Amino acid sequence: MALLPILVYPDPRLHTVARPVQEVDARVKKLVAQMLETMYDANGIGLAATQVDVHERLVVVDVSDERNQPLVLINPEIVWASAEKQVSDEGCLSVPGIYDGVERAQAVKIKALDELGHPRTIEAEGTLAVCIQHEMDHLLGKVFVEYLSPLKRNRIKTKMLKARRETVRA
Ligand code: GNR
Ligand code: NI
């Protein structure tokens, strides 16, 4: 199985709005396996298909310490979000090295299909809730830095472009 390249901010493809998965077939199952492998290899707690340049509503998540509790969410929809909010430091595999506070619902209830195409309802709070909301934003073409001030976002953009130039040159 192969690792998939992860798009890096400010790549415009990160702002693509994903379409629903039509059918959980062999192609989708293979993509799920590759996304899980890519997420674990990068030490991420989540990965959205958008980040690997596939613009379909599919995310993988694992917030367990042992890295052995993969969660696959296909066509996820938030059916309830708590009024209570939490601010936590977020990072993103598409914005390497940047961490900053983002306010999200403290708890959410999600409907999605699992890796077998079976409907599931997931209740999440804490880190899992933060991660799922972060991943679902990716599917809408939104990166967490868009919640930060324009000043911070522009500094991040400049830093990422500079890092990219230096990588290309090396
Ligand atoms: O690995 C990740 N860590 C993380 C930490 C706090 C809030 C959200 C995340 S998700 C991120 C992986 C990623 O970029 N998913 O899209
Ligand atoms: Ni991310």
PDB file of C-alpha atoms and ligand atoms in Angstrom:
ATOM      1  CA  MET A   1       0.000   0.000   0.000  1.00  0.00           C
ATOM      2  CA  ALA A   2       1.244   3.476  -0.789  1.00  0.00           C
ATOM      3  CA  LEU A   3       1.506   6.749   1.085  1.00  0.00           C
ATOM      4  CA  LEU A   4      -0.377   9.641  -0.484  1.00  0.00           C
ATOM      5  CA  PRO A   5       1.184  13.105  -0.871  1.00  0.00           C
ATOM      6  CA  ILE A   6      -0.417  15.703   1.448  1.00  0.00           C
ATOM      7  CA  LEU A   7      -1.228  19.149   0.011  1.00  0.00           C
ATOM      8  CA  VAL A   8       0.415  22.029   1.866  1.00  0.00           C
ATOM      9  CA  TYR A   9      -1.206  25.418   2.573  1.00  0.00           C
ATOM     10  CA  PRO A  10      -1.625  27.775   0.712  1.00  0.00           C
ATOM     11  CA  ASP A  11      -2.305  25.248  -2.068  1.00  0.00           C
ATOM     12  CA  PRO A  12      -5.559  26.422  -3.728  1.00  0.00           C
ATOM     13  CA  ARG A  13      -6.750  22.806  -4.025  1.00  0.00           C
ATOM     14  CA  LEU A  14      -7.260  22.818  -0.235  1.00  0.00           C
ATOM     15  CA  HIS A  15     -10.218  25.143  -0.856  1.00  0.00           C
ATOM     16  CA  THR A  16     -12.117  22.675  -3.044  1.00  0.00           C
ATOM     17  CA  VAL A  17     -15.580  21.682  -1.780  1.00  0.00           C
ATOM     18  CA  ALA A  18     -15.878  17.880  -1.701  1.00  0.00           C
ATOM     19  CA  ARG A  19     -18.788  15.984  -3.273  1.00  0.00           C
ATOM     20  CA  PRO A  20     -20.527  13.088  -1.517  1.00  0.00           C
ATOM     21  CA  VAL A  21     -19.146   9.572  -1.990  1.00  0.00           C
ATOM     22  CA  GLN A  22     -21.553   7.811  -4.355  1.00  0.00           C
ATOM     23  CA  GLU A  23     -20.858   4.244  -3.300  1.00  0.00           C
ATOM     24  CA  VAL A  24     -18.562   2.562  -0.758  1.00  0.00           C
ATOM     25  CA  ASP A  25     -16.970   0.279  -3.338  1.00  0.00           C
ATOM     26  CA  ALA A  26     -13.490  -1.231  -3.792  1.00  0.00           C
ATOM     27  CA  ARG A  27     -12.057   2.096  -4.976  1.00  0.00           C
ATOM     28  CA  VAL A  28     -13.270   3.875  -1.835  1.00  0.00           C
ATOM     29  CA  LYS A  29     -12.042   1.060   0.436  1.00  0.00           C
ATOM     30  CA  LYS A  30      -8.591   1.246  -1.134  1.00  0.00           C
ATOM     31  CA  LEU A  31      -8.569   5.033  -0.648  1.00  0.00           C
ATOM     32  CA  VAL A  32      -9.570   4.587   3.027  1.00  0.00           C
ATOM     33  CA  ALA A  33      -6.683   2.137   3.569  1.00  0.00           C
ATOM     34  CA  GLN A  34      -4.207   4.513   1.907  1.00  0.00           C
ATOM     35  CA  MET A  35      -5.485   7.482   3.902  1.00  0.00           C
ATOM     36  CA  LEU A  36      -5.154   5.579   7.184  1.00  0.00           C
ATOM     37  CA  GLU A  37      -1.612   4.553   6.290  1.00  0.00           C
ATOM     38  CA  THR A  38      -0.778   8.151   5.343  1.00  0.00           C
ATOM     39  CA  MET A  39      -2.315   9.547   8.562  1.00  0.00           C
ATOM     40  CA  TYR A  40      -0.414   7.072  10.782  1.00  0.00           C
ATOM     41  CA  ASP A  41       2.850   7.628   8.909  1.00  0.00           C
ATOM     42  CA  ALA A  42       2.499  11.410   9.414  1.00  0.00           C
ATOM     43  CA  ASN A  43       1.544  10.981  13.107  1.00  0.00           C
ATOM     44  CA  GLY A  44      -1.726  12.817  12.516  1.00  0.00           C
ATOM     45  CA  ILE A  45      -4.942  12.274  14.459  1.00  0.00           C
ATOM     46  CA  GLY A  46      -7.059  12.818  11.355  1.00  0.00           C
ATOM     47  CA  LEU A  47      -6.895  13.193   7.593  1.00  0.00           C
ATOM     48  CA  ALA A  48      -9.500  14.464   5.149  1.00  0.00           C
ATOM     49  CA  ALA A  49      -9.593  13.303   1.509  1.00  0.00           C
ATOM     50  CA  THR A  50      -9.233  16.976   0.474  1.00  0.00           C
ATOM     51  CA  GLN A  51      -5.687  16.934   1.904  1.00  0.00           C
ATOM     52  CA  VAL A  52      -4.681  14.164  -0.479  1.00  0.00           C
ATOM     53  CA  ASP A  53      -6.331  15.948  -3.424  1.00  0.00           C
ATOM     54  CA  VAL A  54      -9.409  13.708  -3.535  1.00  0.00           C
ATOM     55  CA  HIS A  55     -12.485  15.899  -3.350  1.00  0.00           C
ATOM     56  CA  GLU A  56     -14.997  13.473  -1.884  1.00  0.00           C
ATOM     57  CA  ARG A  57     -16.611  13.545   1.575  1.00  0.00           C
ATOM     58  CA  LEU A  58     -14.378  11.057   3.359  1.00  0.00           C
ATOM     59  CA  VAL A  59     -12.251  11.426   6.497  1.00  0.00           C
ATOM     60  CA  VAL A  60     -10.220   9.126   8.726  1.00  0.00           C
ATOM     61  CA  VAL A  61      -9.541   9.807  12.401  1.00  0.00           C
ATOM     62  CA  ASP A  62      -7.681   8.122  15.259  1.00  0.00           C
ATOM     63  CA  VAL A  63      -7.322  10.037  18.522  1.00  0.00           C
ATOM     64  CA  SER A  64      -6.247   6.984  20.568  1.00  0.00           C
ATOM     65  CA  ASP A  65      -2.814   6.978  22.245  1.00  0.00           C
ATOM     66  CA  GLU A  66      -2.161   3.450  20.963  1.00  0.00           C
ATOM     67  CA  ARG A  67      -3.021   4.480  17.361  1.00  0.00           C
ATOM     68  CA  ASN A  68      -5.247   1.442  17.039  1.00  0.00           C
ATOM     69  CA  GLN A  69      -8.757   2.900  16.922  1.00  0.00           C
ATOM     70  CA  PRO A  70      -9.320   4.086  13.360  1.00  0.00           C
ATOM     71  CA  LEU A  71     -12.598   5.797  12.648  1.00  0.00           C
ATOM     72  CA  VAL A  72     -13.769   6.163   9.049  1.00  0.00           C
ATOM     73  CA  LEU A  73     -16.424   8.760   8.299  1.00  0.00           C
ATOM     74  CA  ILE A  74     -17.956   8.754   4.830  1.00  0.00           C
ATOM     75  CA  ASN A  75     -20.437  11.511   3.923  1.00  0.00           C
ATOM     76  CA  PRO A  76     -20.377  12.807   7.518  1.00  0.00           C
ATOM     77  CA  GLU A  77     -23.070  15.259   8.639  1.00  0.00           C
ATOM     78  CA  ILE A  78     -23.250  17.087  11.961  1.00  0.00           C
ATOM     79  CA  VAL A  79     -26.744  16.426  13.311  1.00  0.00           C
ATOM     80  CA  TRP A  80     -26.191  18.230  16.624  1.00  0.00           C
ATOM     81  CA  ALA A  81     -23.570  20.513  18.118  1.00  0.00           C
ATOM     82  CA  SER A  82     -23.420  21.668  21.728  1.00  0.00           C
ATOM     83  CA  ALA A  83     -23.937  25.353  22.439  1.00  0.00           C
ATOM     84  CA  GLU A  84     -20.966  25.028  24.783  1.00  0.00           C
ATOM     85  CA  LYS A  85     -17.665  25.868  23.051  1.00  0.00           C
ATOM     86  CA  GLN A  86     -14.054  24.959  23.748  1.00  0.00           C
ATOM     87  CA  VAL A  87     -10.884  26.661  22.571  1.00  0.00           C
ATOM     88  CA  SER A  88      -7.978  24.305  21.889  1.00  0.00           C
ATOM     89  CA  ASP A  89      -4.673  24.476  20.060  1.00  0.00           C
ATOM     90  CA  GLU A  90      -4.981  22.941  16.607  1.00  0.00           C
ATOM     91  CA  GLY A  91      -2.408  21.814  14.132  1.00  0.00           C
ATOM     92  CA  CYS A  92      -2.805  20.493  10.590  1.00  0.00           C
ATOM     93  CA  LEU A  93      -0.760  18.169   8.413  1.00  0.00           C
ATOM     94  CA  SER A  94      -1.336  20.685   5.604  1.00  0.00           C
ATOM     95  CA  VAL A  95       0.098  23.550   7.708  1.00  0.00           C
ATOM     96  CA  PRO A  96       3.160  21.844   9.224  1.00  0.00           C
ATOM     97  CA  GLY A  97       4.690  23.380  12.337  1.00  0.00           C
ATOM     98  CA  ILE A  98       1.835  25.804  13.063  1.00  0.00           C
ATOM     99  CA  TYR A  99      -0.377  25.482  16.155  1.00  0.00           C
ATOM    100  CA  ASP A 100      -2.955  27.995  17.354  1.00  0.00           C
ATOM    101  CA  GLY A 101      -6.182  28.225  19.305  1.00  0.00           C
ATOM    102  CA  VAL A 102      -9.534  27.633  17.589  1.00  0.00           C
ATOM    103  CA  GLU A 103     -12.994  27.718  19.139  1.00  0.00           C
ATOM    104  CA  ARG A 104     -15.242  24.753  18.348  1.00  0.00           C
ATOM    105  CA  ALA A 105     -18.361  23.109  19.764  1.00  0.00           C
ATOM    106  CA  GLN A 106     -17.410  21.079  22.856  1.00  0.00           C
ATOM    107  CA  ALA A 107     -19.516  18.106  21.711  1.00  0.00           C
ATOM    108  CA  VAL A 108     -21.053  17.004  18.404  1.00  0.00           C
ATOM    109  CA  LYS A 109     -23.243  14.225  17.107  1.00  0.00           C
ATOM    110  CA  ILE A 110     -22.372  12.971  13.608  1.00  0.00           C
ATOM    111  CA  LYS A 111     -24.126  10.738  11.121  1.00  0.00           C
ATOM    112  CA  ALA A 112     -21.866   9.006   8.607  1.00  0.00           C
ATOM    113  CA  LEU A 113     -21.242   5.782   6.751  1.00  0.00           C
ATOM    114  CA  ASP A 114     -18.449   3.563   8.071  1.00  0.00           C
ATOM    115  CA  GLU A 115     -15.785   1.762   5.972  1.00  0.00           C
ATOM    116  CA  LEU A 116     -18.329  -0.931   5.089  1.00  0.00           C
ATOM    117  CA  GLY A 117     -20.923   1.588   3.974  1.00  0.00           C
ATOM    118  CA  HIS A 118     -23.084   1.055   7.047  1.00  0.00           C
ATOM    119  CA  PRO A 119     -24.800   4.075   8.616  1.00  0.00           C
ATOM    120  CA  ARG A 120     -23.494   5.068  12.028  1.00  0.00           C
ATOM    121  CA  THR A 121     -24.125   7.781  14.569  1.00  0.00           C
ATOM    122  CA  ILE A 122     -21.134   9.012  16.562  1.00  0.00           C
ATOM    123  CA  GLU A 123     -21.206  11.118  19.683  1.00  0.00           C
ATOM    124  CA  ALA A 124     -17.950  12.936  20.252  1.00  0.00           C
ATOM    125  CA  GLU A 125     -16.538  15.360  22.780  1.00  0.00           C
ATOM    126  CA  GLY A 126     -13.137  16.761  23.647  1.00  0.00           C
ATOM    127  CA  THR A 127     -10.298  16.000  21.202  1.00  0.00           C
ATOM    128  CA  LEU A 128     -12.415  13.682  19.043  1.00  0.00           C
ATOM    129  CA  ALA A 129     -15.055  16.412  18.635  1.00  0.00           C
ATOM    130  CA  VAL A 130     -12.359  18.979  17.750  1.00  0.00           C
ATOM    131  CA  CYS A 131     -10.748  16.618  15.247  1.00  0.00           C
ATOM    132  CA  ILE A 132     -14.009  15.698  13.513  1.00  0.00           C
ATOM    133  CA  GLN A 133     -14.969  19.372  13.154  1.00  0.00           C
ATOM    134  CA  HIS A 134     -11.474  20.172  11.811  1.00  0.00           C
ATOM    135  CA  GLU A 135     -11.752  17.334   9.240  1.00  0.00           C
ATOM    136  CA  MET A 136     -15.264  18.290   8.173  1.00  0.00           C
ATOM    137  CA  ASP A 137     -14.047  21.856   7.566  1.00  0.00           C
ATOM    138  CA  HIS A 138     -11.449  20.442   5.146  1.00  0.00           C
ATOM    139  CA  LEU A 139     -14.297  18.837   3.164  1.00  0.00           C
ATOM    140  CA  LEU A 140     -15.814  22.309   2.815  1.00  0.00           C
ATOM    141  CA  GLY A 141     -12.480  23.679   1.606  1.00  0.00           C
ATOM    142  CA  LYS A 142     -11.684  25.334   4.927  1.00  0.00           C
ATOM    143  CA  VAL A 143      -8.290  25.212   6.683  1.00  0.00           C
ATOM    144  CA  PHE A 144      -8.061  26.061  10.420  1.00  0.00           C
ATOM    145  CA  VAL A 145      -5.837  29.100   9.795  1.00  0.00           C
ATOM    146  CA  GLU A 146      -8.908  30.792   8.304  1.00  0.00           C
ATOM    147  CA  TYR A 147     -10.205  31.169  11.886  1.00  0.00           C
ATOM    148  CA  LEU A 148      -7.095  33.163  12.837  1.00  0.00           C
ATOM    149  CA  SER A 149      -6.629  36.909  12.323  1.00  0.00           C
ATOM    150  CA  PRO A 150      -5.658  38.066   8.807  1.00  0.00           C
ATOM    151  CA  LEU A 151      -2.295  39.159  10.244  1.00  0.00           C
ATOM    152  CA  LYS A 152      -1.525  35.693  11.640  1.00  0.00           C
ATOM    153  CA  ARG A 153      -2.822  34.012   8.492  1.00  0.00           C
ATOM    154  CA  ASN A 154      -0.629  36.134   6.228  1.00  0.00           C
ATOM    155  CA  ARG A 155       2.433  35.429   8.369  1.00  0.00           C
ATOM    156  CA  ILE A 156       1.688  31.701   8.115  1.00  0.00           C
ATOM    157  CA  LYS A 157       1.196  31.948   4.350  1.00  0.00           C
ATOM    158  CA  THR A 158       4.537  33.734   3.924  1.00  0.00           C
ATOM    159  CA  LYS A 159       6.305  31.202   6.145  1.00  0.00           C
ATOM    160  CA  MET A 160       4.851  28.245   4.189  1.00  0.00           C
ATOM    161  CA  LEU A 161       5.785  29.766   0.808  1.00  0.00           C
ATOM    162  CA  LYS A 162       9.323  30.450   2.029  1.00  0.00           C
ATOM    163  CA  ALA A 163       9.663  26.875   3.340  1.00  0.00           C
ATOM    164  CA  ARG A 164       8.412  25.568  -0.010  1.00  0.00           C
ATOM    165  CA  ARG A 165      10.958  27.692  -1.950  1.00  0.00           C
ATOM    166  CA  GLU A 166      13.744  26.393   0.251  1.00  0.00           C
ATOM    167  CA  THR A 167      12.604  22.779  -0.223  1.00  0.00           C
ATOM    168  CA  VAL A 168      12.433  23.174  -3.990  1.00  0.00           C
ATOM    169  CA  ARG A 169      15.947  24.643  -4.047  1.00  0.00           C
ATOM    170  CA  ALA A 170      17.469  21.955  -1.839  1.00  0.00           C
TER     171      ALA A 170
HETATM  172  O1  GNR B   1      -2.839  15.678  13.435  1.00  0.00           O
HETATM  173  C1  GNR B   1      -3.638  16.580  13.663  1.00  0.00           C
HETATM  174  N1  GNR B   1      -3.717  17.082  14.898  1.00  0.00           N
HETATM  175  C2  GNR B   1      -4.712  17.953  15.306  1.00  0.00           C
HETATM  176  C3  GNR B   1      -4.551  18.584  16.538  1.00  0.00           C
HETATM  177  C4  GNR B   1      -5.507  19.451  17.005  1.00  0.00           C
HETATM  178  C5  GNR B   1      -6.638  19.679  16.258  1.00  0.00           C
HETATM  179  C6  GNR B   1      -6.804  19.077  15.033  1.00  0.00           C
HETATM  180  C7  GNR B   1      -5.862  18.215  14.554  1.00  0.00           C
HETATM  181  S1  GNR B   1      -6.082  17.428  13.040  1.00  0.00           S
HETATM  182  C8  GNR B   1      -4.436  17.138  12.554  1.00  0.00           C
HETATM  183  C9  GNR B   1      -4.390  16.289  11.299  1.00  0.00           C
HETATM  184  C10 GNR B   1      -5.006  17.059  10.162  1.00  0.00           C
HETATM  185  O2  GNR B   1      -4.481  17.959   9.602  1.00  0.00           O
HETATM  186  N2  GNR B   1      -6.224  16.729   9.837  1.00  0.00           N
HETATM  187  O3  GNR B   1      -6.864  17.411   8.881  1.00  0.00           O
HETATM  188 NI    NI B   2      -6.019  19.408   8.906  1.00  0.00          NI
END
